[in-house]
PDB file of C-alpha atoms and ligand atoms in Angstrom:
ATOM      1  CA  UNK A   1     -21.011 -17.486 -14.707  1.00  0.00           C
ATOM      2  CA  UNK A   2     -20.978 -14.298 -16.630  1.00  0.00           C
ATOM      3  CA  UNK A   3     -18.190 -12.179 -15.594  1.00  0.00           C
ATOM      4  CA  UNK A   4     -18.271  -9.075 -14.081  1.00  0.00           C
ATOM      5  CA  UNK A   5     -17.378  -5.910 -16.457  1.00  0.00           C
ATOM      6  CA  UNK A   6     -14.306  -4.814 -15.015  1.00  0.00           C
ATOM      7  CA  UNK A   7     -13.711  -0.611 -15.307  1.00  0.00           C
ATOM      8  CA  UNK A   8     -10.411   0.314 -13.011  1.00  0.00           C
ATOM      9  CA  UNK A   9      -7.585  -1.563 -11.771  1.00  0.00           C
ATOM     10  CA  UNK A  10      -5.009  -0.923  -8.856  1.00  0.00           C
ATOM     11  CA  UNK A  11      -2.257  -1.896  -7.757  1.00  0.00           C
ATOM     12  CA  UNK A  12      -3.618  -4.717  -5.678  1.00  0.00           C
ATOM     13  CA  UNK A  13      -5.801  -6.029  -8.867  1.00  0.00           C
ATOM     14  CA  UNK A  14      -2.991  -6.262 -11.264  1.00  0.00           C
ATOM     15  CA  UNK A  15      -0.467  -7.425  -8.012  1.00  0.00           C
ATOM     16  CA  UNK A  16      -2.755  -9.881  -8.045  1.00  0.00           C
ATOM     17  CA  UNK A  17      -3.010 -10.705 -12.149  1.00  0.00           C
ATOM     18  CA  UNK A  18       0.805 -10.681 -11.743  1.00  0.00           C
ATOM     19  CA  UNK A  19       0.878 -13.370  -8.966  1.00  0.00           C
ATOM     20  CA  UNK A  20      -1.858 -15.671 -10.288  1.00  0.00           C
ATOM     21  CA  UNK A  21      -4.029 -15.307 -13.264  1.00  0.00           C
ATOM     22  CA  UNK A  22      -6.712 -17.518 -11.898  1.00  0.00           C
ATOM     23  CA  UNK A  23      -6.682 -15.347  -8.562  1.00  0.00           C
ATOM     24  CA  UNK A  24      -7.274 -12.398 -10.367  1.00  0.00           C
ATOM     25  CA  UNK A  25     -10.232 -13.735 -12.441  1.00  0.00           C
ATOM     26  CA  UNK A  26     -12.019 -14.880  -8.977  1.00  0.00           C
ATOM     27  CA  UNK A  27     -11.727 -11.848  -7.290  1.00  0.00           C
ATOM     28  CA  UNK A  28     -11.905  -9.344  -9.749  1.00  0.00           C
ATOM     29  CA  UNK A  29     -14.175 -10.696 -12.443  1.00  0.00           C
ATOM     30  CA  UNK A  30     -16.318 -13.618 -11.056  1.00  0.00           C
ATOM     31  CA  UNK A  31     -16.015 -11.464  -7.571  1.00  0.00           C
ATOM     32  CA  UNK A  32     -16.189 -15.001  -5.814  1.00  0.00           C
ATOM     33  CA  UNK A  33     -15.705 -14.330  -2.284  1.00  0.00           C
ATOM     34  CA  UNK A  34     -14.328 -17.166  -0.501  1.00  0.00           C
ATOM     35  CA  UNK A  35     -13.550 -16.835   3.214  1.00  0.00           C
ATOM     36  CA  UNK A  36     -10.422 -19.363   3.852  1.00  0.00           C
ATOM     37  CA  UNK A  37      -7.997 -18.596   6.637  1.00  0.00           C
ATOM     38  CA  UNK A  38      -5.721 -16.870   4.698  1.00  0.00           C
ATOM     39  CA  UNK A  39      -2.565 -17.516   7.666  1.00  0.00           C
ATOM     40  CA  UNK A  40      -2.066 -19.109  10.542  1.00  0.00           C
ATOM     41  CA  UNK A  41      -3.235 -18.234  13.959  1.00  0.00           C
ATOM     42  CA  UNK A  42      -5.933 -16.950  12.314  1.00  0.00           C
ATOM     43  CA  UNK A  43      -7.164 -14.925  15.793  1.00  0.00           C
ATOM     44  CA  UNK A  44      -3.715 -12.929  15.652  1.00  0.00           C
ATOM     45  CA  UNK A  45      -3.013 -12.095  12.817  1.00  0.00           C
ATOM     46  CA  UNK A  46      -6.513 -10.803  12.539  1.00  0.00           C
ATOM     47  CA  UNK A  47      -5.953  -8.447  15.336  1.00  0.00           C
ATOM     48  CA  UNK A  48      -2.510  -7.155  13.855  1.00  0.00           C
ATOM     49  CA  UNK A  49      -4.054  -6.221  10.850  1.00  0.00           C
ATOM     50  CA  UNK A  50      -7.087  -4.460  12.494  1.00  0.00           C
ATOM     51  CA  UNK A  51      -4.426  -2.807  14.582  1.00  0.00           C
ATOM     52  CA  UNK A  52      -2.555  -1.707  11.383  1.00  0.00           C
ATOM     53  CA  UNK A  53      -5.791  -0.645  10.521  1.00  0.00           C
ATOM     54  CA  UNK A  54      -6.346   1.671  12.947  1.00  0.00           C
ATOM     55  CA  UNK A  55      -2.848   2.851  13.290  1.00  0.00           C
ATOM     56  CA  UNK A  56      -3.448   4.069   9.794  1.00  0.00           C
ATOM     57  CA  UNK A  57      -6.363   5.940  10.546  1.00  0.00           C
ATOM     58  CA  UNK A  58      -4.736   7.917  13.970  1.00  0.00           C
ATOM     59  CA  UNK A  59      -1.663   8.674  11.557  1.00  0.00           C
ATOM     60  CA  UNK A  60      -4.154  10.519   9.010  1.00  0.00           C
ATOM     61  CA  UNK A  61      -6.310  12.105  11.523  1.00  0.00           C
ATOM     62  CA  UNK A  62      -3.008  13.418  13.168  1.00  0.00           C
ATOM     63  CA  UNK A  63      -2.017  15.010   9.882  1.00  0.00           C
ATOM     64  CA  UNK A  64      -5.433  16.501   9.095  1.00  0.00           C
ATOM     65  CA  UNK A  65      -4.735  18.219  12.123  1.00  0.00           C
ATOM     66  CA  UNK A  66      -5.536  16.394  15.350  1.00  0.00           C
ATOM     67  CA  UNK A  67      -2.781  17.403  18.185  1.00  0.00           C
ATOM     68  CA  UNK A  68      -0.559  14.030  19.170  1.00  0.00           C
ATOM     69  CA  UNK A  69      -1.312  14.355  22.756  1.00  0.00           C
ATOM     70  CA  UNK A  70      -4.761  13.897  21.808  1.00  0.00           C
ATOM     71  CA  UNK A  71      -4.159  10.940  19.130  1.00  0.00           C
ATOM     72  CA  UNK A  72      -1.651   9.432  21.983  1.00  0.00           C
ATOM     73  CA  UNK A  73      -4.977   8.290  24.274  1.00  0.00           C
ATOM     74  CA  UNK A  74      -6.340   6.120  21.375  1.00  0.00           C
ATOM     75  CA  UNK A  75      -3.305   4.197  20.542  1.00  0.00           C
ATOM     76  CA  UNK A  76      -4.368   1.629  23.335  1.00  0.00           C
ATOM     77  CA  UNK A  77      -2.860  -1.284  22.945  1.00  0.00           C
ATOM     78  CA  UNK A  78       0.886  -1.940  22.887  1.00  0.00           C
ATOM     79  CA  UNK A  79       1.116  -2.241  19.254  1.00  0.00           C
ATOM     80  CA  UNK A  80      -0.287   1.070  18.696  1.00  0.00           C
ATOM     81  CA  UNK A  81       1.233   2.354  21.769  1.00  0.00           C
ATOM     82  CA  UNK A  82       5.108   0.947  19.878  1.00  0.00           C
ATOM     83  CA  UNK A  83       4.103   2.465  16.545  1.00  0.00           C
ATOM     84  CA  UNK A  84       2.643   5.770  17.517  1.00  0.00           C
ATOM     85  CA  UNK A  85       6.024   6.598  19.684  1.00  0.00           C
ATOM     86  CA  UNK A  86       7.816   5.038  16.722  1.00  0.00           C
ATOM     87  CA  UNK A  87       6.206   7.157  14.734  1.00  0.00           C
ATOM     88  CA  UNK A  88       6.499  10.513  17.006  1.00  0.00           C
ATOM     89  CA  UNK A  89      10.213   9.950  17.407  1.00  0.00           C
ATOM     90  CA  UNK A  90      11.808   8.369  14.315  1.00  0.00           C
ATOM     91  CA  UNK A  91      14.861  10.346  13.168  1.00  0.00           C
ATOM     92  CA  UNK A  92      13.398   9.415   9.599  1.00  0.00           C
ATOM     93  CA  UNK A  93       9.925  11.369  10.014  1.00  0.00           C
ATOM     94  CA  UNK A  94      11.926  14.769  11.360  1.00  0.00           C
ATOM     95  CA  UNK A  95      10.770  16.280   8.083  1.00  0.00           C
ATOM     96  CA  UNK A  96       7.469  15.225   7.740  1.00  0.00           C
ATOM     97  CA  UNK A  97       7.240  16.528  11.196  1.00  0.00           C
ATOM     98  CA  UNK A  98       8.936  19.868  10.950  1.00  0.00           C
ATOM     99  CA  UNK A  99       6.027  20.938   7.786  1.00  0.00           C
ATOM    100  CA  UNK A 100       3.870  19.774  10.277  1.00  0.00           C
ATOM    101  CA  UNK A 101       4.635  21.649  12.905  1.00  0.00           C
ATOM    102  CA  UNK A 102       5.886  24.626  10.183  1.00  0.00           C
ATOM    103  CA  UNK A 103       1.609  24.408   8.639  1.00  0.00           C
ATOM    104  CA  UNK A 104       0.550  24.544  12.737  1.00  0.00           C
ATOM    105  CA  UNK A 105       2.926  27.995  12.890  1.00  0.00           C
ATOM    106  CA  UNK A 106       2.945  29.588  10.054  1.00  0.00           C
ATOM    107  CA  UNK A 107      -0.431  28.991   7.652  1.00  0.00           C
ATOM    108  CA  UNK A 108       1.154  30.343   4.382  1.00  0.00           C
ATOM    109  CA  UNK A 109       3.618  28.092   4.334  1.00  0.00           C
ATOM    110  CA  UNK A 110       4.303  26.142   0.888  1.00  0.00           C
ATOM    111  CA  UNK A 111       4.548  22.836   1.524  1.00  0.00           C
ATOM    112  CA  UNK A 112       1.675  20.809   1.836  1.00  0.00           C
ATOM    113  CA  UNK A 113       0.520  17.259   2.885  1.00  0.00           C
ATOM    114  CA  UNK A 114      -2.119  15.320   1.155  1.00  0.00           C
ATOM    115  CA  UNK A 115      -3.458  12.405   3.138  1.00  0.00           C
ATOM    116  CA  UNK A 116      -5.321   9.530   1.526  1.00  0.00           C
ATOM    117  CA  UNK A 117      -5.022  11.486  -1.540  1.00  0.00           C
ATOM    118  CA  UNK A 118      -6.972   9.678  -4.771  1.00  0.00           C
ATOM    119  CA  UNK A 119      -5.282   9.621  -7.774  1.00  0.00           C
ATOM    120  CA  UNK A 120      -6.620   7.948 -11.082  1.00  0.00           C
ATOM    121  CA  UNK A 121      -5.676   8.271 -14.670  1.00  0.00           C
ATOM    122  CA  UNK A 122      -6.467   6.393 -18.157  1.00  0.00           C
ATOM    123  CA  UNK A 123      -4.967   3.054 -18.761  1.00  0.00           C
ATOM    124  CA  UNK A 124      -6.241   1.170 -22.026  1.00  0.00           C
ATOM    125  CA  UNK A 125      -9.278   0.260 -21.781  1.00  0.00           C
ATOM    126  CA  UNK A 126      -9.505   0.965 -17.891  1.00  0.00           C
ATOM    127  CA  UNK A 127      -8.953   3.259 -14.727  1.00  0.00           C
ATOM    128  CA  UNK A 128      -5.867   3.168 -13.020  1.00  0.00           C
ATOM    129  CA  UNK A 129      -6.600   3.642  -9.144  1.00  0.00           C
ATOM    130  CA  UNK A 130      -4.766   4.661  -6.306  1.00  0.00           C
ATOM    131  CA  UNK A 131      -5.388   5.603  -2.711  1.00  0.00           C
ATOM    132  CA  UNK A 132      -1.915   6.921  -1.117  1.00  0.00           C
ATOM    133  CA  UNK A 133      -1.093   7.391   2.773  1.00  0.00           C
ATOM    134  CA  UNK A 134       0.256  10.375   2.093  1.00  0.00           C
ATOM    135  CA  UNK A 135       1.946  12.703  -0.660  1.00  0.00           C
ATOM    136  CA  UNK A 136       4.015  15.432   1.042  1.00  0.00           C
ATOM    137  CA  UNK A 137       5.251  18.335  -0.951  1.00  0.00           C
ATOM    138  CA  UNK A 138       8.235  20.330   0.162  1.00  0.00           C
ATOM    139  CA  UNK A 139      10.491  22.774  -2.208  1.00  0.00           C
ATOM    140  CA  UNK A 140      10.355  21.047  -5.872  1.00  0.00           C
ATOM    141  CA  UNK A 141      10.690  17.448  -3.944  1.00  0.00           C
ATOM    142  CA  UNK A 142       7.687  15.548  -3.619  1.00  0.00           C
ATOM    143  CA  UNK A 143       7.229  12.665  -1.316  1.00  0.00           C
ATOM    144  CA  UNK A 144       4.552   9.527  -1.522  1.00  0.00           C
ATOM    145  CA  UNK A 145       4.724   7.782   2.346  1.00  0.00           C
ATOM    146  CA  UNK A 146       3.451   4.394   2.700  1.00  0.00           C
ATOM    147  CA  UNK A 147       3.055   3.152   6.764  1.00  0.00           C
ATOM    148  CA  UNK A 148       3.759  -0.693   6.775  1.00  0.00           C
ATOM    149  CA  UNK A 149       3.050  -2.531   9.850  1.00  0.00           C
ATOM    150  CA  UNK A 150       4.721  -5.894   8.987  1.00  0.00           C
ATOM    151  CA  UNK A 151       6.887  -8.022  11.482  1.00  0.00           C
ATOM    152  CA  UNK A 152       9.725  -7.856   9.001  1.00  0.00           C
ATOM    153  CA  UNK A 153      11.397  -5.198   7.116  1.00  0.00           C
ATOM    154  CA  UNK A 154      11.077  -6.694   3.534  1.00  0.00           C
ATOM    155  CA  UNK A 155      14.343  -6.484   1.376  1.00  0.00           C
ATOM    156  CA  UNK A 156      14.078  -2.982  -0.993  1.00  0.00           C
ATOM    157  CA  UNK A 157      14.430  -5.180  -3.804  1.00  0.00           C
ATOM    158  CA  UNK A 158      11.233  -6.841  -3.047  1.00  0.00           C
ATOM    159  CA  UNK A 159       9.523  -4.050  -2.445  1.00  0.00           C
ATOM    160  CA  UNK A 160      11.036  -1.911  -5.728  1.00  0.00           C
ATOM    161  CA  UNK A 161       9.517  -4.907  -7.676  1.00  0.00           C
ATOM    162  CA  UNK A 162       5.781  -4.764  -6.057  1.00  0.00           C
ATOM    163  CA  UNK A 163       3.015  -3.074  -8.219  1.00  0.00           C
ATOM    164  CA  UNK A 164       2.049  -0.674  -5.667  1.00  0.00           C
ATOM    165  CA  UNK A 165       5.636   0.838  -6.054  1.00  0.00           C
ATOM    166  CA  UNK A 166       5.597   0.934  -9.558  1.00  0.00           C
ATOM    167  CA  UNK A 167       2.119   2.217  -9.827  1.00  0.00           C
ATOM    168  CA  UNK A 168       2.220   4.761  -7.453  1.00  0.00           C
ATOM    169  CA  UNK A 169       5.152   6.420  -8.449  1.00  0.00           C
ATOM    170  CA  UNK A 170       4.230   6.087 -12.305  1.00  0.00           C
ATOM    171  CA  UNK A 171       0.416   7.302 -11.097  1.00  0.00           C
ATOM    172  CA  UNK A 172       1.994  10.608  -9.858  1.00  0.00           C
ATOM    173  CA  UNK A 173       3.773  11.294 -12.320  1.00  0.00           C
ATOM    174  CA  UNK A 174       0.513  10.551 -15.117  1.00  0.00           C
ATOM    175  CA  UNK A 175      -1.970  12.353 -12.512  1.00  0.00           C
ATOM    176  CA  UNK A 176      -0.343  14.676 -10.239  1.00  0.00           C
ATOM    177  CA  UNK A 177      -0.185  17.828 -11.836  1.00  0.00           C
ATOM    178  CA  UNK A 178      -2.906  19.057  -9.929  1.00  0.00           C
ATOM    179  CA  UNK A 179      -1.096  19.359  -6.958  1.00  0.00           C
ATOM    180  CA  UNK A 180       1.855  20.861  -8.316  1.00  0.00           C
ATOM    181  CA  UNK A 181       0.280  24.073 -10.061  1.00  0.00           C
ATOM    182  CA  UNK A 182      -0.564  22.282 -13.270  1.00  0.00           C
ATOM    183  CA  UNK A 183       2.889  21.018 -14.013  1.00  0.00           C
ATOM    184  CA  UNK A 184       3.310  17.277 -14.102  1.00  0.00           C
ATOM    185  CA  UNK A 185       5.748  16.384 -11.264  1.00  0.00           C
ATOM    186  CA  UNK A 186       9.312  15.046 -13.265  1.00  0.00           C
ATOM    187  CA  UNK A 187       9.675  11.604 -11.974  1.00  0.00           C
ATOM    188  CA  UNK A 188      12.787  13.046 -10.436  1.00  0.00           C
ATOM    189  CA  UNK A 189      11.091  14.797  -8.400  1.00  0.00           C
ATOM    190  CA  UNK A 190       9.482  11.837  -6.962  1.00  0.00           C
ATOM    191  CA  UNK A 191      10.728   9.432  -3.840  1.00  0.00           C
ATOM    192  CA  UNK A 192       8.958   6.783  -2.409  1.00  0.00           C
ATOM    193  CA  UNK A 193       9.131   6.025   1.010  1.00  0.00           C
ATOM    194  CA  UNK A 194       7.944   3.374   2.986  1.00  0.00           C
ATOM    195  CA  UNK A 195       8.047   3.477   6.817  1.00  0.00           C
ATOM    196  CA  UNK A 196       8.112   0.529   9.327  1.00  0.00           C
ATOM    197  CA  UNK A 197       6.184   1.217  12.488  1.00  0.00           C
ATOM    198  CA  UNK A 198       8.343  -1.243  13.905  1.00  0.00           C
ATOM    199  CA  UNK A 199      11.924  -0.603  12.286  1.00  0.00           C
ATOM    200  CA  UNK A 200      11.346   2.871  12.030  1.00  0.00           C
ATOM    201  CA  UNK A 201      14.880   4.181  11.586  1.00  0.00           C
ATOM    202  CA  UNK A 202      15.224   1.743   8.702  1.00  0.00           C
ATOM    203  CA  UNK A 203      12.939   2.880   6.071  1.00  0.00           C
ATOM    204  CA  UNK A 204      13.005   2.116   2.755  1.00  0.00           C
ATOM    205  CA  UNK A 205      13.782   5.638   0.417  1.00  0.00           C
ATOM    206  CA  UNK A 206      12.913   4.339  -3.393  1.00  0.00           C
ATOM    207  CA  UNK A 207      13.852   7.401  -5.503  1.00  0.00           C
ATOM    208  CA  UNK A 208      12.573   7.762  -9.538  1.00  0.00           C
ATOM    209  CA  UNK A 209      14.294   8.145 -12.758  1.00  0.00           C
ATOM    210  CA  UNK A 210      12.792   9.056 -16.038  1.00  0.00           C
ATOM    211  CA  UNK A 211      14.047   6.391 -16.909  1.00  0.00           C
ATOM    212  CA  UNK A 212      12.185   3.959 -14.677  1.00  0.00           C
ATOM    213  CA  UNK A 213       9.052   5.968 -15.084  1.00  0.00           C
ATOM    214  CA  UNK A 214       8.751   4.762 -18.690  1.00  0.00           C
ATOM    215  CA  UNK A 215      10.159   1.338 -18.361  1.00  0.00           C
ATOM    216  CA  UNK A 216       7.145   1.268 -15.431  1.00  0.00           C
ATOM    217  CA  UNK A 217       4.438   2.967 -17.433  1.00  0.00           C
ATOM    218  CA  UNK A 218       4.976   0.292 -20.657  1.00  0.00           C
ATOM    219  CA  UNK A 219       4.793  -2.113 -18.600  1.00  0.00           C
ATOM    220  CA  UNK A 220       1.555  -1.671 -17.682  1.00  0.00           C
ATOM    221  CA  UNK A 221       0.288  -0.686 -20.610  1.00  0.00           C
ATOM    222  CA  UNK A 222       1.510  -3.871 -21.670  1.00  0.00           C
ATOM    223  CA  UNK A 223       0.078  -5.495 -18.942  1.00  0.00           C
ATOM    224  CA  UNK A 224      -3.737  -4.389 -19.002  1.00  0.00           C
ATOM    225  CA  UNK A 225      -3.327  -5.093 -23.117  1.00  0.00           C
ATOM    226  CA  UNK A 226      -3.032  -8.542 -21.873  1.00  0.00           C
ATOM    227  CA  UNK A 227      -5.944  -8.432 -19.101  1.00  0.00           C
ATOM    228  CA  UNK A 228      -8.147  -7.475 -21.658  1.00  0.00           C
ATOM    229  CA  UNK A 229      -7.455 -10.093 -24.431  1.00  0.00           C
ATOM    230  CA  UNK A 230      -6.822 -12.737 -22.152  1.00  0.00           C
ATOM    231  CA  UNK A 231      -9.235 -15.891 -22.894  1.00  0.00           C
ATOM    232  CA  UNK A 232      -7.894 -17.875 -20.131  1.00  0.00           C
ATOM    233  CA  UNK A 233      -6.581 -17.158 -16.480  1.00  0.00           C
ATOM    234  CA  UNK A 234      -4.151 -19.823 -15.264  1.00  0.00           C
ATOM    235  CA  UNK A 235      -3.826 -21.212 -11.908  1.00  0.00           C
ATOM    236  CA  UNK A 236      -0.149 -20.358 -10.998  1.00  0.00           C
ATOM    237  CA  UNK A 237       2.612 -22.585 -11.095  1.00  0.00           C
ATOM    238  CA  UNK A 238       3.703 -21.291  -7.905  1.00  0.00           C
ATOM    239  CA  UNK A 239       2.348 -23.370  -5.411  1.00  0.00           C
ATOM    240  CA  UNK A 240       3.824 -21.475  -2.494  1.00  0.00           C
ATOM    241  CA  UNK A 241       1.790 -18.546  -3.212  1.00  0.00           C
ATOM    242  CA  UNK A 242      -1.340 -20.978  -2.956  1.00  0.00           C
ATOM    243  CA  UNK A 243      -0.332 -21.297   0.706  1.00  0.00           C
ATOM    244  CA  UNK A 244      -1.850 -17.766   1.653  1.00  0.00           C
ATOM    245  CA  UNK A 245      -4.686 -17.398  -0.596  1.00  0.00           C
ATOM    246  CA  UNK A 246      -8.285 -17.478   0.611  1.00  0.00           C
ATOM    247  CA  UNK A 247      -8.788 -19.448  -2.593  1.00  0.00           C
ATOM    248  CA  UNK A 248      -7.026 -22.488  -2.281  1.00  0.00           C
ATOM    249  CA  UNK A 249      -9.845 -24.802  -1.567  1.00  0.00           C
ATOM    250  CA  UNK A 250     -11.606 -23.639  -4.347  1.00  0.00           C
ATOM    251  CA  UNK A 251      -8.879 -24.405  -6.487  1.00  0.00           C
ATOM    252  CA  UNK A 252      -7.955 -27.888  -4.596  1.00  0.00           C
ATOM    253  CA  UNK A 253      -4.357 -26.728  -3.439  1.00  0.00           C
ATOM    254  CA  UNK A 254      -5.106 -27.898   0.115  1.00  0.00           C
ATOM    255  CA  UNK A 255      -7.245 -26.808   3.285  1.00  0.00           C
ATOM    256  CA  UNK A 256      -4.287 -25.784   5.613  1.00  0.00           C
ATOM    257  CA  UNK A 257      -3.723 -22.507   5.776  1.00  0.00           C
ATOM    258  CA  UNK A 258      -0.063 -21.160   5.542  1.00  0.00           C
ATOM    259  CA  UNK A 259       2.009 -19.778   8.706  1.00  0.00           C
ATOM    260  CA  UNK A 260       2.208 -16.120   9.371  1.00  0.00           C
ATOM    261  CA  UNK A 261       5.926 -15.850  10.013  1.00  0.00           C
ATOM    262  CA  UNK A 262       6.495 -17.930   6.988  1.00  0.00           C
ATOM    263  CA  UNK A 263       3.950 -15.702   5.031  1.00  0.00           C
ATOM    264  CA  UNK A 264       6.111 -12.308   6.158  1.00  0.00           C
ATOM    265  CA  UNK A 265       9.337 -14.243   5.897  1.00  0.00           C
ATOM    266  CA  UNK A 266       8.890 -14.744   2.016  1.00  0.00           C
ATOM    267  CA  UNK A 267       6.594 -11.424   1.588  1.00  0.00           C
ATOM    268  CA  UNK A 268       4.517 -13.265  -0.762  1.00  0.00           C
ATOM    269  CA  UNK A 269       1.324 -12.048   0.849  1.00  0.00           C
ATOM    270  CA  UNK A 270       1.831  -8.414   1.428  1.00  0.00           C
ATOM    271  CA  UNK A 271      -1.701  -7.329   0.657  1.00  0.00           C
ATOM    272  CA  UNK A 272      -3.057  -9.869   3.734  1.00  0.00           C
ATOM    273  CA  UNK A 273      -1.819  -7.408   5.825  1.00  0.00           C
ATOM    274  CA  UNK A 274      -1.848  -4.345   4.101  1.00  0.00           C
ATOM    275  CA  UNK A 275      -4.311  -1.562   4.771  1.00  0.00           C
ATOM    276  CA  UNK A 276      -7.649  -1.161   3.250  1.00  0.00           C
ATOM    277  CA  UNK A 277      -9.254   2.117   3.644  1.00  0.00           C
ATOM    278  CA  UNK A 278     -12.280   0.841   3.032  1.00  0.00           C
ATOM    279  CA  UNK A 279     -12.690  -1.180   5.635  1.00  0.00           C
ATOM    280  CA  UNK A 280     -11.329   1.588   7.880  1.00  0.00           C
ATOM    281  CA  UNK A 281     -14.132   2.947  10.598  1.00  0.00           C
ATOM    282  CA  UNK A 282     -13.990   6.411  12.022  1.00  0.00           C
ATOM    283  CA  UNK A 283     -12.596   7.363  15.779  1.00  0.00           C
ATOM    284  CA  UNK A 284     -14.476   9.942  17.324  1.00  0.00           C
ATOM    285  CA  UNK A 285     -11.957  12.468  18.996  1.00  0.00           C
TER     286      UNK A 285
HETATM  287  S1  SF4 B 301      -5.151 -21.068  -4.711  1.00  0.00           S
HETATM  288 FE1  SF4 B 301      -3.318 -20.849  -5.967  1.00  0.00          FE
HETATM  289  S2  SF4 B 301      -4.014 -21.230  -8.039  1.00  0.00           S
HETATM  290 FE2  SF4 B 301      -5.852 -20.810  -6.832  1.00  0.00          FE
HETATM  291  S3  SF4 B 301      -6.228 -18.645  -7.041  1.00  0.00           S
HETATM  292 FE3  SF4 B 301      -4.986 -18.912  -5.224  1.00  0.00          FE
HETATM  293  S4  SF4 B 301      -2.870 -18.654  -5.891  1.00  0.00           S
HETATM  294 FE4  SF4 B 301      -4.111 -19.014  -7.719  1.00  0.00          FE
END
């Protein structure tokens, strides 16, 4: 099969390069789509990750401006009904929700909220892609939010590790200058925060040195070097991570799909039930 020409990257591609060579090739360059169960009970977990889905969606259309009393109606189920008073209430959020309610009073006000903002910037021989929840600048500080809507609070060290932390804070920094008059944004400017609709006075607060910023940005210089040479994509050693992907028939590491709670346990699967925009349909208010 001739491969498919492969022009931009994310965090999700190279998470994926980084957890299985072979994985990556299927998706990315043969673009073999391969509907396995990806965890067990399939029916469930299907539903919490449409719900995340859509709990994504009222948070942005809340911050573009629609009042909460009005968002409150559509969060319908108790999931969404949990997460949206989670996310009204936490002690964590009091800032995001005082430039909110600042913007509402006074128009001229400084600080600003970008959600879903696009970012993309030159890496080797590619495009480095990234969709965010939300970037919120306030003063010289500048804030990239992440909503998770997993069943456990991953450890930070997990999540400091992940690609999507490393790109999106490095992708700021690369691509950001629009939205900070010009300037790039000094890495330590930059915290990371991911919220947990369902810890949600327990976030995690990953802050940025220059430092890190460069040790990131080699790295994945490094990395698409490597994508782009590479003559051969091996299957992973790491048959536990075969467990939760959609390809493991294909690739004869058994039929049975791995267990949910297991699956969140070891966060080995994060981007099962992490959000894709794309796949995100509109509410009518
Ligand atoms: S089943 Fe295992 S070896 Fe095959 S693509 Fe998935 S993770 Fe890689």
């Amino acid at each position: 099969m001739q491969p498919f020409q492969l022009t931009t990257l994310s965090q999700s591609s190279l998470q994926d390069y980084m957890d299985c060579a072979q994985r990556f090739k299927l998706r990315y360059l043969d673009r073999l789509s391969y509907p396995a169960v990806e965890t067990e009970p399939a029916l469930e977990n299907e539903k919490h990750q449409q719900e995340g889905e859509y709990f994504h969606r009222l948070i942005q259309q809340h911050l573009i401006g629609i009042p909460a009393e009005q968002i409150a109606r559509f969060a319908n189920t108790p999931n969404l009904q949990r997460w949206w008073e989670n996310f009204q209430t936490a002690r964590d959020l009091t800032g995001l929700r005082k430039i909110l309610q600042t913007r509402r009073e006074k128009p001229g006000d400084v600080s600003a909220l970008y959600p879903e903002a696009n970012l993309s910037a030159p890496l080797g021989q590619y495009r480095l892609l990234a969709k965010y929840d939300l970037i919120a600048l306030q003063d010289d500080k500048v804030t990239i939010y992440d909503w998770k809507t997993y069943r456990k609070r991953p450890r930070n060290e997990w999540l400091s590790g992940r690609m999507q932390t490393r790109v999106y804070r490095a992708l700021l920094v690369r691509a950001g200058a629009h939205l900070n008059h010009g300037k790039p944004f000094e890495p330590e400017q930059i915290e990371m925060v991911y919220w947990f609709a369902d810890f949600p006075e327990d976030p995690a607060r990953l802050t940025y040195t220059s430092l890190q910023f460069h040790r990131d940005w080699d790295h994945l210089v490094k990395l698409v070097g490597e994508i782009a040479s590479a003559s051969a994509f091996p299957l992973t050693d790491d048959r536990e991570k075969c467990l939760f992907c959609t390809y493991r028939s294909y690739c004869e590491r058994g039929i049975q799909a791995g267990d949910m709670e297991q699956a969140e346990a070891e966060m080995e699967a994060e981007e099962l039930f992490d959000v894709n925009f794309e796949q995100i349909g509109e509410i009518a208010f």
